[in-house]
mmCIF file of C-alpha atoms and ligand atoms in Angstrom:
data_model
loop_
_atom_site.group_PDB
_atom_site.id
_atom_site.type_symbol
_atom_site.label_atom_id
_atom_site.label_comp_id
_atom_site.label_asym_id
_atom_site.label_seq_id
_atom_site.Cartn_x
_atom_site.Cartn_y
_atom_site.Cartn_z
ATOM 1 C CA UNK A 183 -53.662 27.103 -63.549
ATOM 2 C CA UNK A 184 -54.509 30.197 -61.955
ATOM 3 C CA UNK A 185 -55.345 28.259 -58.787
ATOM 4 C CA UNK A 186 -51.874 26.619 -58.780
ATOM 5 C CA UNK A 187 -50.240 29.943 -59.186
ATOM 6 C CA UNK A 188 -52.288 31.379 -56.292
ATOM 7 C CA UNK A 189 -51.474 28.333 -54.256
ATOM 8 C CA UNK A 190 -47.838 28.435 -55.042
ATOM 9 C CA UNK A 191 -47.669 32.233 -54.352
ATOM 10 C CA UNK A 192 -49.196 31.411 -50.844
ATOM 11 C CA UNK A 193 -46.892 28.533 -50.403
ATOM 12 C CA UNK A 194 -44.073 31.133 -51.048
ATOM 13 C CA UNK A 195 -45.443 33.698 -48.809
ATOM 14 C CA UNK A 196 -45.729 31.128 -46.043
ATOM 15 C CA UNK A 197 -42.000 30.156 -46.695
ATOM 16 C CA UNK A 198 -41.029 33.710 -46.571
ATOM 17 C CA UNK A 199 -42.992 34.586 -43.452
ATOM 18 C CA UNK A 200 -41.827 31.455 -41.945
ATOM 19 C CA UNK A 201 -38.205 32.169 -42.554
ATOM 20 C CA UNK A 202 -38.480 35.709 -41.620
ATOM 21 C CA UNK A 203 -40.110 34.548 -38.426
ATOM 22 C CA UNK A 204 -37.211 32.038 -37.823
ATOM 23 C CA UNK A 205 -34.675 34.736 -38.195
ATOM 24 C CA UNK A 206 -36.379 37.428 -36.249
ATOM 25 C CA UNK A 207 -38.179 35.666 -33.499
ATOM 26 C CA UNK A 208 -36.352 32.227 -33.179
ATOM 27 C CA UNK A 209 -35.487 31.825 -29.620
ATOM 28 C CA UNK A 210 -37.467 35.067 -28.387
ATOM 29 C CA UNK A 211 -38.348 34.506 -24.814
ATOM 30 C CA UNK A 212 -35.626 32.170 -24.295
ATOM 31 C CA UNK A 213 -33.539 34.110 -21.666
ATOM 32 C CA UNK A 214 -30.639 32.123 -22.992
ATOM 33 C CA UNK A 215 -30.305 33.850 -26.198
ATOM 34 C CA UNK A 216 -28.481 37.055 -26.575
ATOM 35 C CA UNK A 217 -29.325 40.049 -29.068
ATOM 36 C CA UNK A 218 -26.166 39.524 -31.075
ATOM 37 C CA UNK A 219 -26.541 35.676 -31.326
ATOM 38 C CA UNK A 220 -30.215 36.500 -32.638
ATOM 39 C CA UNK A 221 -28.905 38.631 -35.334
ATOM 40 C CA UNK A 222 -29.353 37.149 -38.669
ATOM 41 C CA UNK A 223 -25.733 35.995 -39.729
ATOM 42 C CA UNK A 224 -24.471 37.113 -43.121
ATOM 43 C CA UNK A 225 -24.150 34.347 -45.569
ATOM 44 C CA UNK A 226 -21.701 31.745 -44.187
ATOM 45 C CA UNK A 227 -18.124 32.597 -44.894
ATOM 46 C CA UNK A 228 -15.045 30.390 -45.724
ATOM 47 C CA UNK A 229 -12.869 32.217 -43.250
ATOM 48 C CA UNK A 230 -13.923 33.946 -40.145
ATOM 49 C CA UNK A 231 -11.639 36.358 -38.440
ATOM 50 C CA UNK A 232 -11.501 36.837 -34.704
ATOM 51 C CA UNK A 233 -9.700 39.608 -32.937
ATOM 52 C CA UNK A 234 -8.389 38.675 -29.647
ATOM 53 C CA UNK A 235 -7.560 41.413 -27.211
ATOM 54 C CA UNK A 236 -5.421 40.459 -24.347
ATOM 55 C CA UNK A 237 -4.809 42.931 -21.538
ATOM 56 C CA UNK A 238 -1.142 41.833 -21.089
ATOM 57 C CA UNK A 239 1.150 38.836 -21.616
ATOM 58 C CA UNK A 240 3.404 39.760 -18.715
ATOM 59 C CA UNK A 241 1.972 36.977 -16.690
ATOM 60 C CA UNK A 242 1.928 33.118 -17.243
ATOM 61 C CA UNK A 243 -1.913 32.755 -16.769
ATOM 62 C CA UNK A 244 -2.391 35.159 -19.819
ATOM 63 C CA UNK A 245 0.256 33.343 -21.896
ATOM 64 C CA UNK A 246 -1.682 30.302 -21.067
ATOM 65 C CA UNK A 247 -5.241 31.766 -22.030
ATOM 66 C CA UNK A 248 -3.658 32.714 -25.535
ATOM 67 C CA UNK A 249 -2.220 29.579 -25.802
ATOM 68 C CA UNK A 250 -5.684 27.877 -25.006
ATOM 69 C CA UNK A 251 -7.356 30.033 -27.455
ATOM 70 C CA UNK A 252 -4.834 29.191 -30.184
ATOM 71 C CA UNK A 253 -4.814 25.292 -29.396
ATOM 72 C CA UNK A 254 -8.574 25.482 -29.782
ATOM 73 C CA UNK A 255 -8.745 27.693 -32.877
ATOM 74 C CA UNK A 256 -6.150 25.704 -34.874
ATOM 75 C CA UNK A 257 -8.624 22.678 -34.986
ATOM 76 C CA UNK A 258 -10.731 24.839 -37.146
ATOM 77 C CA UNK A 259 -9.072 26.067 -40.375
ATOM 78 C CA UNK A 260 -12.029 28.438 -41.162
ATOM 79 C CA UNK A 261 -10.945 30.542 -38.246
ATOM 80 C CA UNK A 262 -8.058 33.144 -38.273
ATOM 81 C CA UNK A 263 -7.271 34.754 -34.962
ATOM 82 C CA UNK A 264 -5.513 38.305 -34.825
ATOM 83 C CA UNK A 265 -4.029 38.590 -31.290
ATOM 84 C CA UNK A 266 -3.157 41.987 -29.647
ATOM 85 C CA UNK A 267 -1.358 42.505 -26.357
ATOM 86 C CA UNK A 268 -2.403 45.847 -24.641
ATOM 87 C CA UNK A 269 0.795 45.551 -22.180
ATOM 88 C CA UNK A 270 -1.531 46.234 -19.355
ATOM 89 C CA UNK A 271 -2.277 49.656 -20.839
ATOM 90 C CA UNK A 272 -6.075 50.414 -20.618
ATOM 91 C CA UNK A 273 -5.790 53.086 -23.448
ATOM 92 C CA UNK A 274 -3.921 50.878 -25.631
ATOM 93 C CA UNK A 275 -6.530 48.233 -25.150
ATOM 94 C CA UNK A 276 -9.392 50.501 -26.000
ATOM 95 C CA UNK A 277 -7.595 51.270 -29.133
ATOM 96 C CA UNK A 278 -7.380 47.636 -30.050
ATOM 97 C CA UNK A 279 -10.959 47.205 -29.828
ATOM 98 C CA UNK A 280 -11.675 50.206 -31.931
ATOM 99 C CA UNK A 281 -8.981 48.644 -34.569
ATOM 100 C CA UNK A 282 -10.812 45.354 -34.436
ATOM 101 C CA UNK A 283 -14.208 47.132 -35.381
ATOM 102 C CA UNK A 284 -12.575 49.415 -38.124
ATOM 103 C CA UNK A 285 -11.180 46.334 -39.707
ATOM 104 C CA UNK A 286 -14.663 44.671 -39.499
ATOM 105 C CA UNK A 287 -13.552 41.396 -37.852
ATOM 106 C CA UNK A 288 -16.283 38.822 -37.558
ATOM 107 C CA UNK A 289 -16.014 38.528 -33.854
ATOM 108 C CA UNK A 290 -14.065 39.912 -30.805
ATOM 109 C CA UNK A 291 -12.697 38.085 -27.973
ATOM 110 C CA UNK A 292 -11.671 40.406 -24.967
ATOM 111 C CA UNK A 293 -9.997 39.856 -21.709
ATOM 112 C CA UNK A 294 -10.125 43.403 -20.389
ATOM 113 C CA UNK A 295 -7.784 44.931 -17.869
ATOM 114 C CA UNK A 296 -10.427 47.190 -16.163
ATOM 115 C CA UNK A 297 -14.193 47.260 -16.166
ATOM 116 C CA UNK A 298 -15.252 50.824 -16.573
ATOM 117 C CA UNK A 299 -12.981 51.975 -19.440
ATOM 118 C CA UNK A 300 -13.398 48.997 -21.647
ATOM 119 C CA UNK A 301 -17.093 49.124 -21.463
ATOM 120 C CA UNK A 302 -17.687 51.853 -23.787
ATOM 121 C CA UNK A 303 -15.668 50.394 -26.813
ATOM 122 C CA UNK A 304 -17.010 46.993 -26.415
ATOM 123 C CA UNK A 305 -20.626 48.333 -26.507
ATOM 124 C CA UNK A 306 -19.666 50.177 -29.553
ATOM 125 C CA UNK A 307 -18.331 47.068 -31.239
ATOM 126 C CA UNK A 308 -21.678 45.331 -30.423
ATOM 127 C CA UNK A 309 -23.585 48.216 -32.061
ATOM 128 C CA UNK A 310 -21.544 48.011 -35.192
ATOM 129 C CA UNK A 311 -22.855 44.335 -35.360
ATOM 130 C CA UNK A 312 -19.579 42.624 -34.051
ATOM 131 C CA UNK A 313 -20.420 39.869 -31.515
ATOM 132 C CA UNK A 314 -18.166 40.227 -28.337
ATOM 133 C CA UNK A 315 -16.882 37.483 -26.068
ATOM 134 C CA UNK A 316 -15.835 38.810 -22.785
ATOM 135 C CA UNK A 317 -13.347 36.522 -20.932
ATOM 136 C CA UNK A 318 -12.302 36.417 -17.175
ATOM 137 C CA UNK A 319 -12.656 40.084 -16.106
ATOM 138 C CA UNK A 320 -16.159 41.523 -16.614
ATOM 139 C CA UNK A 321 -17.326 45.000 -17.987
ATOM 140 C CA UNK A 322 -20.126 47.223 -16.792
ATOM 141 C CA UNK A 323 -23.577 46.700 -17.724
ATOM 142 C CA UNK A 324 -24.761 44.058 -20.321
ATOM 143 C CA UNK A 325 -23.682 45.371 -23.906
ATOM 144 C CA UNK A 326 -21.538 42.280 -24.895
ATOM 145 C CA UNK A 327 -22.572 39.048 -26.237
ATOM 146 C CA UNK A 328 -21.364 36.482 -23.860
ATOM 147 C CA UNK A 329 -19.265 36.463 -20.686
ATOM 148 C CA UNK A 330 -16.997 33.385 -19.960
ATOM 149 C CA UNK A 331 -15.240 33.021 -16.505
ATOM 150 C CA UNK A 332 -15.116 31.249 -13.256
ATOM 151 C CA UNK A 333 -16.953 32.570 -10.190
ATOM 152 C CA UNK A 334 -14.546 34.680 -8.395
ATOM 153 C CA UNK A 335 -16.797 35.460 -5.436
ATOM 154 C CA UNK A 336 -17.147 31.745 -4.873
ATOM 155 C CA UNK A 337 -13.534 31.078 -4.977
ATOM 156 C CA UNK A 338 -12.855 33.911 -2.674
ATOM 157 C CA UNK A 339 -15.298 32.632 -0.312
ATOM 158 C CA UNK A 340 -14.013 29.115 -0.630
ATOM 159 C CA UNK A 341 -10.578 30.592 0.354
ATOM 160 C CA UNK A 342 -11.967 32.440 3.228
ATOM 161 C CA UNK A 343 -13.508 29.315 4.482
ATOM 162 C CA UNK A 344 -10.372 27.141 3.969
ATOM 163 C CA UNK A 345 -8.212 29.721 5.697
ATOM 164 C CA UNK A 346 -10.700 29.954 8.629
ATOM 165 C CA UNK A 347 -10.818 26.163 9.028
ATOM 166 C CA UNK A 348 -6.981 25.825 8.721
ATOM 167 C CA UNK A 349 -6.227 28.689 11.246
ATOM 168 C CA UNK A 350 -8.733 27.229 13.594
ATOM 169 C CA UNK A 351 -10.905 30.351 13.495
ATOM 170 C CA UNK A 352 -8.382 32.976 14.559
ATOM 171 C CA UNK A 353 -5.078 34.501 13.415
ATOM 172 C CA UNK A 354 -3.423 37.414 11.757
ATOM 173 C CA UNK A 355 -3.768 37.564 7.979
ATOM 174 C CA UNK A 356 -2.370 39.708 5.133
ATOM 175 C CA UNK A 357 -4.646 40.298 2.003
ATOM 176 C CA UNK A 358 -2.676 41.273 -1.189
ATOM 177 C CA UNK A 359 -5.462 42.271 -3.489
ATOM 178 C CA UNK A 360 -5.745 42.024 -7.210
ATOM 179 C CA UNK A 361 -6.307 45.287 -9.356
ATOM 180 C CA UNK A 362 -9.418 46.705 -7.629
ATOM 181 C CA UNK A 363 -10.588 48.444 -10.635
ATOM 182 C CA UNK A 364 -10.971 44.788 -12.225
ATOM 183 C CA UNK A 365 -13.911 42.560 -11.083
ATOM 184 C CA UNK A 366 -11.813 39.429 -10.100
ATOM 185 C CA UNK A 367 -10.069 41.639 -7.368
ATOM 186 C CA UNK A 368 -13.531 42.992 -6.235
ATOM 187 C CA UNK A 369 -15.005 39.690 -5.991
ATOM 188 C CA UNK A 370 -11.959 37.586 -4.496
ATOM 189 C CA UNK A 371 -12.069 40.365 -1.798
ATOM 190 C CA UNK A 372 -15.815 40.324 -1.046
ATOM 191 C CA UNK A 373 -15.981 36.428 -1.167
ATOM 192 C CA UNK A 374 -13.033 36.132 1.074
ATOM 193 C CA UNK A 375 -14.511 38.382 3.727
ATOM 194 C CA UNK A 376 -17.809 36.452 3.560
ATOM 195 C CA UNK A 377 -15.887 33.159 3.988
ATOM 196 C CA UNK A 378 -14.003 34.296 7.294
ATOM 197 C CA UNK A 379 -17.213 36.184 8.568
ATOM 198 C CA UNK A 380 -18.044 35.087 12.155
ATOM 199 C CA UNK A 381 -14.519 34.231 13.056
ATOM 200 C CA UNK A 382 -11.681 35.795 15.078
ATOM 201 C CA UNK A 383 -9.347 36.187 11.966
ATOM 202 C CA UNK A 384 -7.885 39.746 11.803
ATOM 203 C CA UNK A 385 -6.949 41.471 8.429
ATOM 204 C CA UNK A 386 -3.774 43.191 9.790
ATOM 205 C CA UNK A 387 -2.628 44.450 6.365
ATOM 206 C CA UNK A 388 -4.134 44.991 2.983
ATOM 207 C CA UNK A 389 -2.811 46.221 -0.145
ATOM 208 C CA UNK A 390 -3.591 46.261 -3.886
ATOM 209 C CA UNK A 391 -0.778 44.657 -5.643
ATOM 210 C CA UNK A 392 -2.326 44.984 -9.013
ATOM 211 C CA UNK A 393 -2.065 41.443 -9.842
ATOM 212 C CA UNK A 394 1.688 41.871 -10.113
ATOM 213 C CA UNK A 395 4.469 39.729 -8.500
ATOM 214 C CA UNK A 396 6.943 42.489 -7.809
ATOM 215 C CA UNK A 397 4.271 44.706 -6.302
ATOM 216 C CA UNK A 398 3.129 41.873 -4.072
ATOM 217 C CA UNK A 399 6.677 41.491 -3.133
ATOM 218 C CA UNK A 400 7.011 45.194 -2.133
ATOM 219 C CA UNK A 401 3.812 45.426 -0.183
ATOM 220 C CA UNK A 402 4.829 42.248 1.755
ATOM 221 C CA UNK A 403 8.166 43.709 2.674
ATOM 222 C CA UNK A 404 6.001 46.762 4.210
ATOM 223 C CA UNK A 405 3.848 44.152 6.078
ATOM 224 C CA UNK A 406 6.876 42.293 7.527
ATOM 225 C CA UNK A 407 8.491 45.412 8.690
ATOM 226 C CA UNK A 408 5.317 46.521 10.622
ATOM 227 C CA UNK A 409 4.110 43.355 12.052
ATOM 228 C CA UNK A 410 6.065 40.693 14.035
ATOM 229 C CA UNK A 411 3.389 38.107 13.820
ATOM 230 C CA UNK A 412 1.687 37.092 10.481
ATOM 231 C CA UNK A 413 0.005 33.633 10.343
ATOM 232 C CA UNK A 414 -1.068 33.703 6.776
ATOM 233 C CA UNK A 415 -1.059 35.524 3.437
ATOM 234 C CA UNK A 416 -4.104 35.411 1.098
ATOM 235 C CA UNK A 417 -3.183 36.974 -2.329
ATOM 236 C CA UNK A 418 -5.682 36.968 -5.057
ATOM 237 C CA UNK A 419 -3.652 35.317 -7.475
ATOM 238 C CA UNK A 420 -0.263 32.940 -7.347
ATOM 239 C CA UNK A 421 2.270 35.442 -8.724
ATOM 240 C CA UNK A 422 1.043 37.729 -5.484
ATOM 241 C CA UNK A 423 1.549 34.733 -3.153
ATOM 242 C CA UNK A 424 4.812 33.862 -4.477
ATOM 243 C CA UNK A 425 5.819 37.528 -4.420
ATOM 244 C CA UNK A 426 4.887 37.571 -0.781
ATOM 245 C CA UNK A 427 6.825 34.307 -0.151
ATOM 246 C CA UNK A 428 9.904 35.836 -1.607
ATOM 247 C CA UNK A 429 9.789 38.699 0.677
ATOM 248 C CA UNK A 430 9.137 36.649 3.729
ATOM 249 C CA UNK A 431 12.176 34.125 2.865
ATOM 250 C CA UNK A 432 14.376 37.312 2.199
ATOM 251 C CA UNK A 433 13.595 38.272 5.717
ATOM 252 C CA UNK A 434 14.017 34.747 6.977
ATOM 253 C CA UNK A 435 10.463 34.355 8.033
ATOM 254 C CA UNK A 436 8.816 32.121 5.421
ATOM 255 C CA UNK A 437 8.423 29.320 7.836
ATOM 256 C CA UNK A 438 6.412 31.405 10.277
ATOM 257 C CA UNK A 439 3.509 31.551 7.910
ATOM 258 C CA UNK A 440 1.096 30.197 5.213
ATOM 259 C CA UNK A 441 0.671 31.567 1.673
ATOM 260 C CA UNK A 442 -2.659 30.928 -0.305
ATOM 261 C CA UNK A 443 -3.222 31.902 -3.860
ATOM 262 C CA UNK A 444 -5.526 31.542 -6.870
ATOM 263 C CA UNK A 445 -4.890 30.377 -10.503
ATOM 264 C CA UNK A 446 -3.375 27.025 -10.038
ATOM 265 C CA UNK A 447 -1.613 26.729 -13.219
ATOM 266 C CA UNK A 448 0.215 23.317 -13.514
ATOM 267 C CA UNK A 449 3.651 24.991 -13.925
ATOM 268 C CA UNK A 450 3.110 27.725 -11.312
ATOM 269 C CA UNK A 451 0.485 27.487 -8.538
ATOM 270 C CA UNK A 452 0.174 23.701 -8.467
ATOM 271 C CA UNK A 453 3.989 23.351 -8.681
ATOM 272 C CA UNK A 454 4.436 25.579 -5.637
ATOM 273 C CA UNK A 455 1.899 23.766 -3.710
ATOM 274 C CA UNK A 456 3.907 20.439 -4.509
ATOM 275 C CA UNK A 457 6.981 22.131 -3.548
ATOM 276 C CA UNK A 458 5.543 23.363 -0.212
ATOM 277 C CA UNK A 459 5.778 27.099 -1.036
ATOM 278 C CA UNK A 460 2.102 27.703 -0.864
ATOM 279 C CA UNK A 461 -0.400 25.765 1.433
ATOM 280 C CA UNK A 462 -3.211 26.019 -1.163
ATOM 281 C CA UNK A 463 -4.196 27.441 -4.343
ATOM 282 C CA UNK A 464 -7.672 27.625 -6.311
ATOM 283 C CA UNK A 465 -7.889 26.971 -9.831
ATOM 284 C CA UNK A 466 -9.042 29.869 -12.145
ATOM 285 C CA UNK A 467 -9.423 28.545 -15.629
ATOM 286 C CA UNK A 468 -8.744 30.652 -18.496
ATOM 287 C CA UNK A 469 -11.560 30.003 -20.584
ATOM 288 C CA UNK A 470 -9.590 30.019 -23.718
ATOM 289 C CA UNK A 471 -10.955 26.638 -25.262
ATOM 290 C CA UNK A 472 -14.657 27.555 -24.344
ATOM 291 C CA UNK A 473 -14.223 31.125 -26.109
ATOM 292 C CA UNK A 474 -13.654 29.414 -29.394
ATOM 293 C CA UNK A 475 -16.314 26.909 -28.928
ATOM 294 C CA UNK A 476 -18.763 29.760 -28.110
ATOM 295 C CA UNK A 477 -17.287 31.816 -31.131
ATOM 296 C CA UNK A 478 -18.020 28.857 -33.464
ATOM 297 C CA UNK A 479 -21.653 28.728 -32.213
ATOM 298 C CA UNK A 480 -22.305 32.583 -32.718
ATOM 299 C CA UNK A 481 -20.534 32.669 -36.114
ATOM 300 C CA UNK A 482 -22.935 29.948 -37.175
ATOM 301 C CA UNK A 483 -25.973 31.759 -35.932
ATOM 302 C CA UNK A 484 -26.586 29.358 -32.945
ATOM 303 C CA UNK A 485 -27.827 30.790 -29.692
ATOM 304 C CA UNK A 486 -25.357 30.968 -26.800
ATOM 305 C CA UNK A 487 -25.896 31.781 -23.139
ATOM 306 C CA UNK A 488 -25.180 35.261 -21.972
ATOM 307 C CA UNK A 489 -22.910 34.036 -19.197
ATOM 308 C CA UNK A 490 -20.881 30.688 -18.949
ATOM 309 C CA UNK A 491 -19.468 29.860 -15.501
ATOM 310 C CA UNK A 492 -16.561 27.828 -15.379
ATOM 311 C CA UNK A 493 -15.412 25.547 -12.459
ATOM 312 C CA UNK A 494 -12.580 25.580 -10.037
ATOM 313 C CA UNK A 495 -10.565 23.182 -8.023
ATOM 314 C CA UNK A 496 -8.679 23.504 -4.837
ATOM 315 C CA UNK A 497 -5.158 22.182 -4.487
ATOM 316 C CA UNK A 498 -3.270 21.479 -1.075
ATOM 317 C CA UNK A 499 -0.532 19.243 -0.179
ATOM 318 C CA UNK A 500 -2.877 16.484 0.743
ATOM 319 C CA UNK A 501 -4.608 16.282 -2.650
ATOM 320 C CA UNK A 502 -2.216 17.820 -5.059
ATOM 321 C CA UNK A 503 -1.045 14.431 -6.159
ATOM 322 C CA UNK A 504 -4.292 13.112 -7.271
ATOM 323 C CA UNK A 505 -5.139 16.723 -9.013
ATOM 324 C CA UNK A 506 -6.771 18.486 -6.366
ATOM 325 C CA UNK A 507 -10.524 18.501 -5.566
ATOM 326 C CA UNK A 508 -13.520 20.327 -7.249
ATOM 327 C CA UNK A 509 -15.209 23.172 -5.402
ATOM 328 C CA UNK A 510 -18.741 22.374 -4.523
HETATM 329 C C1 FRU B 44 -3.373 37.645 -14.869
HETATM 330 C C2 FRU B 44 -4.385 37.598 -13.666
HETATM 331 C C3 FRU B 44 -4.392 36.187 -13.150
HETATM 332 C C4 FRU B 44 -5.770 36.278 -12.320
HETATM 333 C C5 FRU B 44 -6.603 37.189 -13.512
HETATM 334 C C6 FRU B 44 -7.704 37.873 -12.991
HETATM 335 O O1 FRU B 44 -3.197 38.894 -15.386
HETATM 336 O O2 FRU B 44 -3.716 38.565 -12.773
HETATM 337 O O3 FRU B 44 -3.369 35.907 -12.322
HETATM 338 O O4 FRU B 44 -6.289 35.300 -11.844
HETATM 339 O O5 FRU B 44 -5.762 37.872 -14.128
HETATM 340 O O6 FRU B 44 -8.263 38.435 -13.907
#
């Protein structure tokens, strides 16, 4: 009898120890697992609330990202997503993250406007035990749960290589950059310069158009007034390339040059390629569906990678009808 009690106590001890190990040590040493994902989840809930912080909804690409999040989340009745739009205001976006933390949401998805100012509120959310998925634009450091986005440096490099080949290794190029305090702008710039390295391509004009079509149009007006010969405009996104095209068209010069952009939304960049407005665009997927897929894993205590890299496709007039080609 006593022996049985001792045995059953020992058995319980093993169980408890085993379970404890499972909770604390599971996946340790696996570089794939993030601290937040390792945390024991509180008992499964019937509904999980996700706070989605979008930096702005003024651009079609961001509207698409929210639509992708919504479509994926709607398939899971146990998910409730609260959407906040910071209207391109960094301070507002910081406040939105803080509000999600005070409201004790179960998880935050953020597509941050700028890296530096959003790093601290996200780190605080993680410290408060709320997992955070960062979408598309990066933060500084590693105090987040998972980053999801395409490789902007690779896309920039592919754009540079495509431009180098298309221009036969020489020509006068205008570069209209995305917001340079955001990481995609920095990476699309650095990658592009790597892509054209060693060629006789000359960047005659460069400006930060902050991802915005009206800004791109204004900057392009300056470029047109200063340079009588422009062979190609490389813009870090399709709204920027389209703004440049509109400026050139207004000056009656749009046929003198080519326009290249990034994003490739079907109803935006890809349509511009089909219409002959853009010569090329590189797809930049929103990651909305992947964010929900990853959120579900985190909420159920499964390990997730620290980083999920999405692919891209190139669209030109030659391949647009068959849906573009993947980037290698
Ligand atoms: C939308 C956008 C996209 C671009 C992305 C970069 O705000 O400017 O056009 O690809 O952000 O973060």
